[in-house]
PDB file of C-alpha atoms in Angstrom:
ATOM      1  CA  MET A   1       0.000   0.000   0.000  1.00 50.00           C
ATOM      2  CA  GLY A   2       1.223   3.501  -0.826  1.00 52.00           C
ATOM      3  CA  ASP A   3       2.462   6.217   1.477  1.00 57.00           C
ATOM      4  CA  TRP A   4      -0.334   8.085   3.282  1.00 60.00           C
ATOM      5  CA  SER A   5       1.865  10.990   4.429  1.00 63.00           C
ATOM      6  CA  PHE A   6       0.725  13.348   1.651  1.00 62.00           C
ATOM      7  CA  LEU A   7      -2.959  12.760   2.400  1.00 64.00           C
ATOM      8  CA  GLY A   8      -2.211  13.098   6.107  1.00 63.00           C
ATOM      9  CA  ARG A   9      -0.637  16.534   5.592  1.00 67.00           C
ATOM     10  CA  LEU A  10      -3.631  17.719   3.579  1.00 67.00           C
ATOM     11  CA  LEU A  11      -6.079  16.491   6.212  1.00 67.00           C
ATOM     12  CA  GLU A  12      -3.996  18.184   8.904  1.00 66.00           C
ATOM     13  CA  ASN A  13      -4.393  21.493   7.054  1.00 63.00           C
ATOM     14  CA  ALA A  14      -8.137  20.903   6.724  1.00 66.00           C
ATOM     15  CA  GLN A  15      -8.361  20.270  10.467  1.00 62.00           C
ATOM     16  CA  GLU A  16      -7.401  23.887  11.167  1.00 66.00           C
ATOM     17  CA  HIS A  17     -10.503  25.118   9.316  1.00 66.00           C
ATOM     18  CA  SER A  18     -13.060  22.651  10.713  1.00 71.00           C
ATOM     19  CA  THR A  19     -15.486  22.676  13.602  1.00 73.00           C
ATOM     20  CA  VAL A  20     -14.756  20.785  16.830  1.00 77.00           C
ATOM     21  CA  ILE A  21     -16.683  17.728  15.652  1.00 79.00           C
ATOM     22  CA  GLY A  22     -14.982  17.970  12.264  1.00 78.00           C
ATOM     23  CA  LYS A  23     -11.597  17.824  13.991  1.00 80.00           C
ATOM     24  CA  VAL A  24     -12.683  14.704  15.891  1.00 83.00           C
ATOM     25  CA  TRP A  25     -13.826  13.137  12.602  1.00 82.00           C
ATOM     26  CA  LEU A  26     -10.437  13.795  11.007  1.00 80.00           C
ATOM     27  CA  THR A  27      -8.672  12.313  14.045  1.00 80.00           C
ATOM     28  CA  VAL A  28     -10.784   9.153  13.823  1.00 82.00           C
ATOM     29  CA  LEU A  29     -10.077   8.942  10.092  1.00 81.00           C
ATOM     30  CA  PHE A  30      -6.332   9.311  10.487  1.00 78.00           C
ATOM     31  CA  ILE A  31      -5.721   7.161  13.588  1.00 79.00           C
ATOM     32  CA  PHE A  32      -8.353   4.426  13.427  1.00 81.00           C
ATOM     33  CA  ARG A  33      -8.460   4.036   9.666  1.00 82.00           C
ATOM     34  CA  ILE A  34      -5.280   5.112   7.928  1.00 80.00           C
ATOM     35  CA  LEU A  35      -2.814   4.056  10.628  1.00 80.00           C
ATOM     36  CA  VAL A  36      -4.577   0.788  11.484  1.00 80.00           C
ATOM     37  CA  LEU A  37      -4.995  -0.058   7.808  1.00 80.00           C
ATOM     38  CA  GLY A  38      -1.327   0.577   7.094  1.00 76.00           C
ATOM     39  CA  ALA A  39       0.110  -0.983  10.249  1.00 73.00           C
ATOM     40  CA  ALA A  40      -2.001  -4.069  10.876  1.00 72.00           C
ATOM     41  CA  ALA A  41      -4.774  -4.841   8.406  1.00 68.00           C
ATOM     42  CA  GLU A  42      -2.467  -5.143   5.404  1.00 68.00           C
ATOM     43  CA  GLU A  43      -0.415  -7.784   7.231  1.00 72.00           C
ATOM     44  CA  VAL A  44      -3.529  -9.799   8.041  1.00 71.00           C
ATOM     45  CA  TRP A  45      -4.639  -9.835   4.393  1.00 74.00           C
ATOM     46  CA  GLY A  46      -1.152 -10.336   2.985  1.00 71.00           C
ATOM     47  CA  ASP A  47      -1.767 -14.056   2.406  1.00 69.00           C
ATOM     48  CA  GLU A  48      -5.321 -13.623   1.194  1.00 74.00           C
ATOM     49  CA  GLN A  49      -4.960 -15.229  -2.228  1.00 76.00           C
ATOM     50  CA  SER A  50      -1.877 -17.371  -1.685  1.00 78.00           C
ATOM     51  CA  ASP A  51      -3.488 -19.272   1.212  1.00 80.00           C
ATOM     52  CA  PHE A  52      -6.928 -19.549  -0.393  1.00 83.00           C
ATOM     53  CA  THR A  53      -7.052 -23.274  -1.190  1.00 85.00           C
ATOM     54  CA  CYS A  54      -9.707 -25.525  -2.712  1.00 85.00           C
ATOM     55  CA  ASN A  55      -9.939 -29.333  -2.636  1.00 83.00           C
ATOM     56  CA  THR A  56      -9.522 -29.743  -6.382  1.00 80.00           C
ATOM     57  CA  GLN A  57      -6.678 -29.932  -8.885  1.00 80.00           C
ATOM     58  CA  GLN A  58      -8.717 -28.538 -11.770  1.00 80.00           C
ATOM     59  CA  PRO A  59      -6.685 -25.765 -13.439  1.00 83.00           C
ATOM     60  CA  GLY A  60      -8.240 -22.341 -12.975  1.00 84.00           C
ATOM     61  CA  CYS A  61     -10.862 -23.479 -10.473  1.00 83.00           C
ATOM     62  CA  GLU A  62      -9.098 -21.989  -7.470  1.00 85.00           C
ATOM     63  CA  ASN A  63      -8.642 -18.622  -9.181  1.00 86.00           C
ATOM     64  CA  VAL A  64     -12.265 -18.253 -10.265  1.00 88.00           C
ATOM     65  CA  CYS A  65     -13.480 -19.310  -6.813  1.00 87.00           C
ATOM     66  CA  TYR A  66     -11.272 -16.680  -5.193  1.00 87.00           C
ATOM     67  CA  ASP A  67     -12.645 -14.097  -7.622  1.00 85.00           C
ATOM     68  CA  GLU A  68     -16.182 -15.113  -6.687  1.00 86.00           C
ATOM     69  CA  ALA A  69     -15.488 -15.045  -2.950  1.00 84.00           C
ATOM     70  CA  PHE A  70     -13.646 -11.689  -3.033  1.00 85.00           C
ATOM     71  CA  PRO A  71     -14.708  -9.500  -5.994  1.00 86.00           C
ATOM     72  CA  ILE A  72     -12.438  -6.824  -4.524  1.00 85.00           C
ATOM     73  CA  SER A  73      -9.898  -7.210  -1.752  1.00 84.00           C
ATOM     74  CA  HIS A  74     -10.972  -5.862   1.638  1.00 85.00           C
ATOM     75  CA  ILE A  75      -7.799  -3.783   1.780  1.00 85.00           C
ATOM     76  CA  ARG A  76      -8.461  -2.137  -1.587  1.00 87.00           C
ATOM     77  CA  PHE A  77     -12.110  -1.645  -0.660  1.00 90.00           C
ATOM     78  CA  TRP A  78     -11.127   0.209   2.520  1.00 89.00           C
ATOM     79  CA  VAL A  79      -8.523   2.253   0.653  1.00 88.00           C
ATOM     80  CA  LEU A  80     -11.227   3.349  -1.787  1.00 90.00           C
ATOM     81  CA  GLN A  81     -13.493   4.144   1.156  1.00 90.00           C
ATOM     82  CA  ILE A  82     -10.846   6.374   2.750  1.00 88.00           C
ATOM     83  CA  ILE A  83     -10.208   8.158  -0.545  1.00 89.00           C
ATOM     84  CA  PHE A  84     -13.896   8.771  -1.216  1.00 92.00           C
ATOM     85  CA  VAL A  85     -14.776  10.017   2.280  1.00 90.00           C
ATOM     86  CA  SER A  86     -11.669  12.243   2.300  1.00 87.00           C
ATOM     87  CA  THR A  87     -12.320  13.850  -1.085  1.00 89.00           C
ATOM     88  CA  PRO A  88     -15.138  16.214   0.058  1.00 89.00           C
ATOM     89  CA  THR A  89     -12.887  17.479   2.863  1.00 85.00           C
ATOM     90  CA  LEU A  90     -10.068  18.100   0.383  1.00 85.00           C
ATOM     91  CA  ILE A  91     -12.470  20.040  -1.862  1.00 87.00           C
ATOM     92  CA  TYR A  92     -13.485  22.139   1.145  1.00 84.00           C
ATOM     93  CA  LEU A  93      -9.806  22.733   1.911  1.00 82.00           C
ATOM     94  CA  GLY A  94      -9.300  23.895  -1.669  1.00 83.00           C
ATOM     95  CA  HIS A  95     -12.149  26.393  -1.235  1.00 82.00           C
ATOM     96  CA  VAL A  96     -10.574  27.686   1.988  1.00 81.00           C
ATOM     97  CA  LEU A  97      -7.197  28.137   0.319  1.00 79.00           C
ATOM     98  CA  HIS A  98      -8.875  29.920  -2.597  1.00 80.00           C
ATOM     99  CA  ILE A  99     -10.594  32.362  -0.229  1.00 78.00           C
ATOM    100  CA  VAL A 100      -7.366  32.995   1.662  1.00 75.00           C
ATOM    101  CA  ARG A 101      -5.511  33.596  -1.595  1.00 78.00           C
ATOM    102  CA  MET A 102      -8.182  36.001  -2.868  1.00 78.00           C
ATOM    103  CA  GLU A 103      -8.048  37.879   0.436  1.00 74.00           C
ATOM    104  CA  GLU A 104      -4.273  38.184   0.161  1.00 73.00           C
ATOM    105  CA  LYS A 105      -4.576  39.528  -3.380  1.00 76.00           C
ATOM    106  CA  ARG A 106      -7.212  42.029  -2.262  1.00 76.00           C
ATOM    107  CA  ARG A 107      -4.990  43.273   0.549  1.00 75.00           C
ATOM    108  CA  GLU A 108      -2.003  43.556  -1.779  1.00 73.00           C
ATOM    109  CA  LYS A 109      -4.099  45.552  -4.243  1.00 76.00           C
ATOM    110  CA  GLU A 110      -5.355  47.872  -1.509  1.00 73.00           C
ATOM    111  CA  GLU A 111      -1.809  48.368  -0.263  1.00 73.00           C
ATOM    112  CA  GLU A 112      -0.649  49.292  -3.753  1.00 72.00           C
ATOM    113  CA  GLN A 113      -3.546  51.727  -4.128  1.00 71.00           C
ATOM    114  CA  ARG A 114      -2.722  53.378  -0.811  1.00 72.00           C
ATOM    115  CA  LYS A 115       0.911  53.783  -1.803  1.00 72.00           C
ATOM    116  CA  ALA A 116      -0.014  55.196  -5.230  1.00 70.00           C
ATOM    117  CA  SER A 117      -2.465  57.738  -3.804  1.00 69.00           C
ATOM    118  CA  ARG A 118      -0.651  58.645  -0.600  1.00 68.00           C
ATOM    119  CA  HIS A 119      -0.498  62.302  -1.715  1.00 56.00           C
ATOM    120  CA  GLN A 120      -4.321  62.373  -1.812  1.00 61.00           C
ATOM    121  CA  GLU A 121      -4.866  61.868   1.910  1.00 61.00           C
ATOM    122  CA  GLU A 122      -8.234  63.528   1.979  1.00 55.00           C
ATOM    123  CA  ARG A 123      -9.586  61.314  -0.770  1.00 55.00           C
ATOM    124  CA  ASP A 124      -8.182  58.251   0.960  1.00 54.00           C
ATOM    125  CA  HIS A 125      -9.878  59.327   4.180  1.00 55.00           C
ATOM    126  CA  LEU A 126     -13.241  59.566   2.432  1.00 50.00           C
ATOM    127  CA  TYR A 127     -12.699  56.202   0.751  1.00 52.00           C
ATOM    128  CA  ARG A 128     -11.920  54.475   4.042  1.00 55.00           C
ATOM    129  CA  ASN A 129     -15.074  55.909   5.585  1.00 53.00           C
ATOM    130  CA  GLY A 130     -17.265  54.764   2.704  1.00 50.00           C
ATOM    131  CA  GLY A 131     -17.532  58.181   1.033  1.00 47.00           C
ATOM    132  CA  GLY A 132     -16.733  59.369  -2.465  1.00 45.00           C
ATOM    133  CA  GLY A 133     -18.686  56.535  -4.114  1.00 44.00           C
ATOM    134  CA  GLY A 134     -15.967  53.976  -3.257  1.00 46.00           C
ATOM    135  CA  LYS A 135     -16.586  50.261  -3.013  1.00 47.00           C
ATOM    136  CA  LYS A 136     -18.051  48.942   0.170  1.00 47.00           C
ATOM    137  CA  GLU A 137     -15.456  46.980   2.112  1.00 49.00           C
ATOM    138  CA  LYS A 138     -16.133  43.292   2.602  1.00 52.00           C
ATOM    139  CA  PRO A 139     -16.376  41.915   6.132  1.00 54.00           C
ATOM    140  CA  PRO A 140     -13.151  40.258   7.347  1.00 54.00           C
ATOM    141  CA  ILE A 141     -12.798  36.561   6.557  1.00 58.00           C
ATOM    142  CA  ARG A 142     -11.084  35.858   9.892  1.00 58.00           C
ATOM    143  CA  ASP A 143     -12.363  36.225  13.425  1.00 54.00           C
ATOM    144  CA  GLU A 144     -10.558  37.833  16.347  1.00 52.00           C
ATOM    145  CA  HIS A 145      -8.547  34.606  16.842  1.00 53.00           C
ATOM    146  CA  GLY A 146      -7.310  34.607  13.245  1.00 55.00           C
ATOM    147  CA  LYS A 147      -9.445  31.622  12.184  1.00 63.00           C
ATOM    148  CA  ILE A 148     -11.406  31.499   8.944  1.00 64.00           C
ATOM    149  CA  ARG A 149     -15.089  32.337   9.443  1.00 67.00           C
ATOM    150  CA  ILE A 150     -17.329  29.513   8.160  1.00 66.00           C
ATOM    151  CA  ARG A 151     -20.168  31.438   6.529  1.00 68.00           C
ATOM    152  CA  GLY A 152     -21.682  32.265   3.163  1.00 73.00           C
ATOM    153  CA  ALA A 153     -20.243  30.294   0.254  1.00 78.00           C
ATOM    154  CA  LEU A 154     -17.707  28.613   2.541  1.00 78.00           C
ATOM    155  CA  LEU A 155     -20.518  27.418   4.812  1.00 80.00           C
ATOM    156  CA  ARG A 156     -22.332  25.930   1.828  1.00 84.00           C
ATOM    157  CA  THR A 157     -19.179  24.094   0.780  1.00 85.00           C
ATOM    158  CA  TYR A 158     -18.717  22.809   4.338  1.00 84.00           C
ATOM    159  CA  VAL A 159     -22.330  21.613   4.518  1.00 85.00           C
ATOM    160  CA  PHE A 160     -22.077  19.797   1.186  1.00 89.00           C
ATOM    161  CA  ASN A 161     -18.774  18.341   2.404  1.00 88.00           C
ATOM    162  CA  ILE A 162     -20.562  16.764   5.382  1.00 89.00           C
ATOM    163  CA  ILE A 163     -23.513  15.586   3.281  1.00 91.00           C
ATOM    164  CA  PHE A 164     -21.328  13.826   0.711  1.00 93.00           C
ATOM    165  CA  LYS A 165     -19.160  12.261   3.428  1.00 90.00           C
ATOM    166  CA  THR A 166     -22.334  10.881   5.002  1.00 92.00           C
ATOM    167  CA  LEU A 167     -23.581   9.502   1.685  1.00 94.00           C
ATOM    168  CA  PHE A 168     -20.218   7.873   0.945  1.00 94.00           C
ATOM    169  CA  GLU A 169     -20.095   6.274   4.403  1.00 92.00           C
ATOM    170  CA  VAL A 170     -23.582   4.811   3.998  1.00 94.00           C
ATOM    171  CA  GLY A 171     -22.796   3.645   0.463  1.00 94.00           C
ATOM    172  CA  PHE A 172     -19.598   1.846   1.459  1.00 94.00           C
ATOM    173  CA  ILE A 173     -21.195   0.230   4.512  1.00 93.00           C
ATOM    174  CA  LEU A 174     -23.990  -1.138   2.311  1.00 94.00           C
ATOM    175  CA  GLY A 175     -21.478  -2.111  -0.366  1.00 92.00           C
ATOM    176  CA  GLN A 176     -19.410  -4.081   2.120  1.00 90.00           C
ATOM    177  CA  TYR A 177     -22.529  -5.855   3.383  1.00 90.00           C
ATOM    178  CA  PHE A 178     -23.658  -6.915  -0.091  1.00 90.00           C
ATOM    179  CA  LEU A 179     -20.156  -7.910  -1.239  1.00 87.00           C
ATOM    180  CA  TYR A 180     -18.937  -9.937   1.745  1.00 84.00           C
ATOM    181  CA  GLY A 181     -21.248  -9.556   4.704  1.00 84.00           C
ATOM    182  CA  PHE A 182     -19.749  -8.627   8.052  1.00 85.00           C
ATOM    183  CA  GLN A 183     -18.020 -11.923   8.846  1.00 85.00           C
ATOM    184  CA  LEU A 184     -15.931 -14.493   7.019  1.00 85.00           C
ATOM    185  CA  SER A 185     -16.721 -18.181   7.159  1.00 85.00           C
ATOM    186  CA  PRO A 186     -13.681 -20.501   7.089  1.00 86.00           C
ATOM    187  CA  LEU A 187     -15.407 -22.622   4.417  1.00 87.00           C
ATOM    188  CA  TYR A 188     -16.558 -21.286   1.052  1.00 86.00           C
ATOM    189  CA  LYS A 189     -18.422 -23.546  -1.375  1.00 86.00           C
ATOM    190  CA  CYS A 190     -17.888 -22.798  -5.043  1.00 84.00           C
ATOM    191  CA  GLY A 191     -19.501 -24.313  -8.126  1.00 81.00           C
ATOM    192  CA  ARG A 192     -18.222 -21.851 -10.714  1.00 80.00           C
ATOM    193  CA  TRP A 193     -16.881 -23.011 -14.070  1.00 82.00           C
ATOM    194  CA  PRO A 194     -14.323 -24.575 -14.730  1.00 81.00           C
ATOM    195  CA  CYS A 195     -14.686 -26.412 -11.412  1.00 82.00           C
ATOM    196  CA  PRO A 196     -15.886 -29.988 -12.125  1.00 82.00           C
ATOM    197  CA  ASN A 197     -18.471 -29.777  -9.330  1.00 85.00           C
ATOM    198  CA  THR A 198     -19.147 -27.881  -6.118  1.00 84.00           C
ATOM    199  CA  VAL A 199     -15.802 -27.683  -4.341  1.00 86.00           C
ATOM    200  CA  ASP A 200     -14.832 -26.644  -0.819  1.00 86.00           C
ATOM    201  CA  CYS A 201     -12.480 -23.684  -0.498  1.00 86.00           C
ATOM    202  CA  PHE A 202     -10.803 -22.590   2.720  1.00 89.00           C
ATOM    203  CA  ILE A 203      -9.988 -19.032   3.809  1.00 86.00           C
ATOM    204  CA  SER A 204      -6.917 -18.354   5.915  1.00 84.00           C
ATOM    205  CA  ARG A 205      -7.322 -16.759   9.371  1.00 84.00           C
ATOM    206  CA  PRO A 206     -11.083 -16.119   9.076  1.00 86.00           C
ATOM    207  CA  THR A 207     -11.524 -15.187  12.758  1.00 87.00           C
ATOM    208  CA  GLU A 208      -8.785 -12.557  12.732  1.00 86.00           C
ATOM    209  CA  LYS A 209     -10.096 -11.110   9.486  1.00 86.00           C
ATOM    210  CA  THR A 210     -13.630 -11.003  10.861  1.00 88.00           C
ATOM    211  CA  ILE A 211     -12.369  -9.002  13.846  1.00 88.00           C
ATOM    212  CA  PHE A 212     -10.799  -6.458  11.494  1.00 86.00           C
ATOM    213  CA  ILE A 213     -13.972  -6.289   9.403  1.00 88.00           C
ATOM    214  CA  ILE A 214     -16.052  -5.554  12.496  1.00 91.00           C
ATOM    215  CA  PHE A 215     -13.492  -3.003  13.706  1.00 89.00           C
ATOM    216  CA  MET A 216     -13.522  -1.116  10.400  1.00 88.00           C
ATOM    217  CA  LEU A 217     -17.324  -1.281  10.373  1.00 91.00           C
ATOM    218  CA  VAL A 218     -17.499   0.224  13.872  1.00 92.00           C
ATOM    219  CA  VAL A 219     -15.113   3.012  12.853  1.00 90.00           C
ATOM    220  CA  ALA A 220     -17.251   3.731   9.773  1.00 91.00           C
ATOM    221  CA  CYS A 221     -20.373   3.907  11.955  1.00 92.00           C
ATOM    222  CA  VAL A 222     -18.597   6.254  14.387  1.00 91.00           C
ATOM    223  CA  SER A 223     -17.589   8.489  11.477  1.00 90.00           C
ATOM    224  CA  LEU A 224     -21.169   8.444  10.203  1.00 92.00           C
ATOM    225  CA  LEU A 225     -22.457   9.391  13.657  1.00 92.00           C
ATOM    226  CA  LEU A 226     -19.956  12.260  13.855  1.00 90.00           C
ATOM    227  CA  ASN A 227     -21.179  13.559  10.495  1.00 89.00           C
ATOM    228  CA  LEU A 228     -24.776  13.550  11.728  1.00 89.00           C
ATOM    229  CA  LEU A 229     -23.750  15.249  14.974  1.00 88.00           C
ATOM    230  CA  GLU A 230     -21.888  17.910  13.017  1.00 85.00           C
ATOM    231  CA  ILE A 231     -24.972  18.696  10.955  1.00 84.00           C
ATOM    232  CA  TYR A 232     -26.909  19.020  14.207  1.00 83.00           C
ATOM    233  CA  HIS A 233     -24.067  21.116  15.668  1.00 78.00           C
ATOM    234  CA  LEU A 234     -24.216  23.564  12.792  1.00 77.00           C
ATOM    235  CA  GLY A 235     -27.953  23.796  13.265  1.00 72.00           C
ATOM    236  CA  TRP A 236     -30.636  23.275  10.673  1.00 64.00           C
ATOM    237  CA  LYS A 237     -31.357  26.988  10.624  1.00 55.00           C
ATOM    238  CA  LYS A 238     -27.738  27.793   9.833  1.00 63.00           C
ATOM    239  CA  VAL A 239     -27.625  25.038   7.229  1.00 55.00           C
ATOM    240  CA  LYS A 240     -30.741  26.429   5.557  1.00 61.00           C
ATOM    241  CA  GLN A 241     -29.249  29.901   5.632  1.00 59.00           C
ATOM    242  CA  GLY A 242     -25.962  28.674   4.186  1.00 55.00           C
ATOM    243  CA  VAL A 243     -27.668  26.891   1.280  1.00 60.00           C
ATOM    244  CA  SER A 244     -30.186  29.597   0.348  1.00 62.00           C
ATOM    245  CA  ASN A 245     -28.733  32.957   1.411  1.00 57.00           C
ATOM    246  CA  GLU A 246     -27.307  33.706  -2.032  1.00 51.00           C
ATOM    247  CA  PHE A 247     -30.874  33.954  -3.372  1.00 53.00           C
ATOM    248  CA  ALA A 248     -32.160  36.076  -0.488  1.00 52.00           C
ATOM    249  CA  PRO A 249     -30.894  39.488  -1.751  1.00 51.00           C
ATOM    250  CA  ASP A 250     -32.747  39.053  -5.052  1.00 48.00           C
ATOM    251  CA  ARG A 251     -35.993  38.190  -3.280  1.00 47.00           C
ATOM    252  CA  MET A 252     -35.622  41.171  -0.952  1.00 47.00           C
ATOM    253  CA  ALA A 253     -34.812  43.525  -3.817  1.00 47.00           C
ATOM    254  CA  LEU A 254     -38.172  42.966  -5.516  1.00 49.00           C
ATOM    255  CA  PRO A 255     -40.365  44.401  -2.698  1.00 52.00           C
ATOM    256  CA  LEU A 256     -37.969  47.323  -2.295  1.00 49.00           C
ATOM    257  CA  ALA A 257     -38.154  48.076  -6.006  1.00 49.00           C
ATOM    258  CA  ARG A 258     -41.945  47.985  -5.880  1.00 53.00           C
ATOM    259  CA  ASP A 259     -42.012  50.356  -2.899  1.00 54.00           C
ATOM    260  CA  GLU A 260     -39.701  52.800  -4.659  1.00 50.00           C
ATOM    261  CA  ALA A 261     -41.883  52.695  -7.782  1.00 50.00           C
ATOM    262  CA  VAL A 262     -45.003  53.433  -5.718  1.00 44.00           C
ATOM    263  CA  GLU A 263     -43.317  56.372  -4.003  1.00 47.00           C
ATOM    264  CA  SER A 264     -42.153  57.845  -7.327  1.00 48.00           C
ATOM    265  CA  ASN A 265     -45.676  57.598  -8.746  1.00 48.00           C
ATOM    266  CA  MET A 266     -47.101  59.358  -5.720  1.00 46.00           C
ATOM    267  CA  ILE A 267     -44.619  62.208  -6.184  1.00 46.00           C
TER     268      ILE A 267
END
């Protein structure tokens, strides 16, 4: 299995811009999934195909029975699960970095404008106080502690991040159930061609592998629960506001426009 250090560094950066529950979720992902998968689970499944034996000498029978018993290796399945549930967080991190970069560019531009018009102090004073028809300054993206404020478009991205993580968790839990179930039997009966008849195949270390399957299932359920708690933590009202606030100004502008038209007609 490949090196997880790059993904770990990205998730560590995302942790700085997450809620408290989001930080717990990332900790669970990194410690109980990535580290356990790399340190222990891969060793348990290292002999998965080599020690899968069937009581037949028919060429090709053992291979097709292994393919039927394990359409995809548990290790590769869990690696895909980690990648999929991490991707929404990485997209959110990309949005955060984009906002930070845009803020830096805006500050650099304002600094250049102040240097270029330093001899026009009076005009600069009016501009800073909102006079002279200047642009209205945007609210700061950071709070008093220097952390990124999760609101507006960033809040929507964060909400969709949680929603997609939840959907991926549910999808992979169901996928694991339909592919293998949640326990491995030491005996697997196979009647697939080219086997001459129904043959008995034996799986190595089924009890130990079942323990790992249950452990990874519990971790997935804990991650799913944390996602649901985070949605509750954000609050349904805040979630609704984050998803729909970009359309609110247009809806508010219509009544104001009608009121102004009525007043002009009265005059």
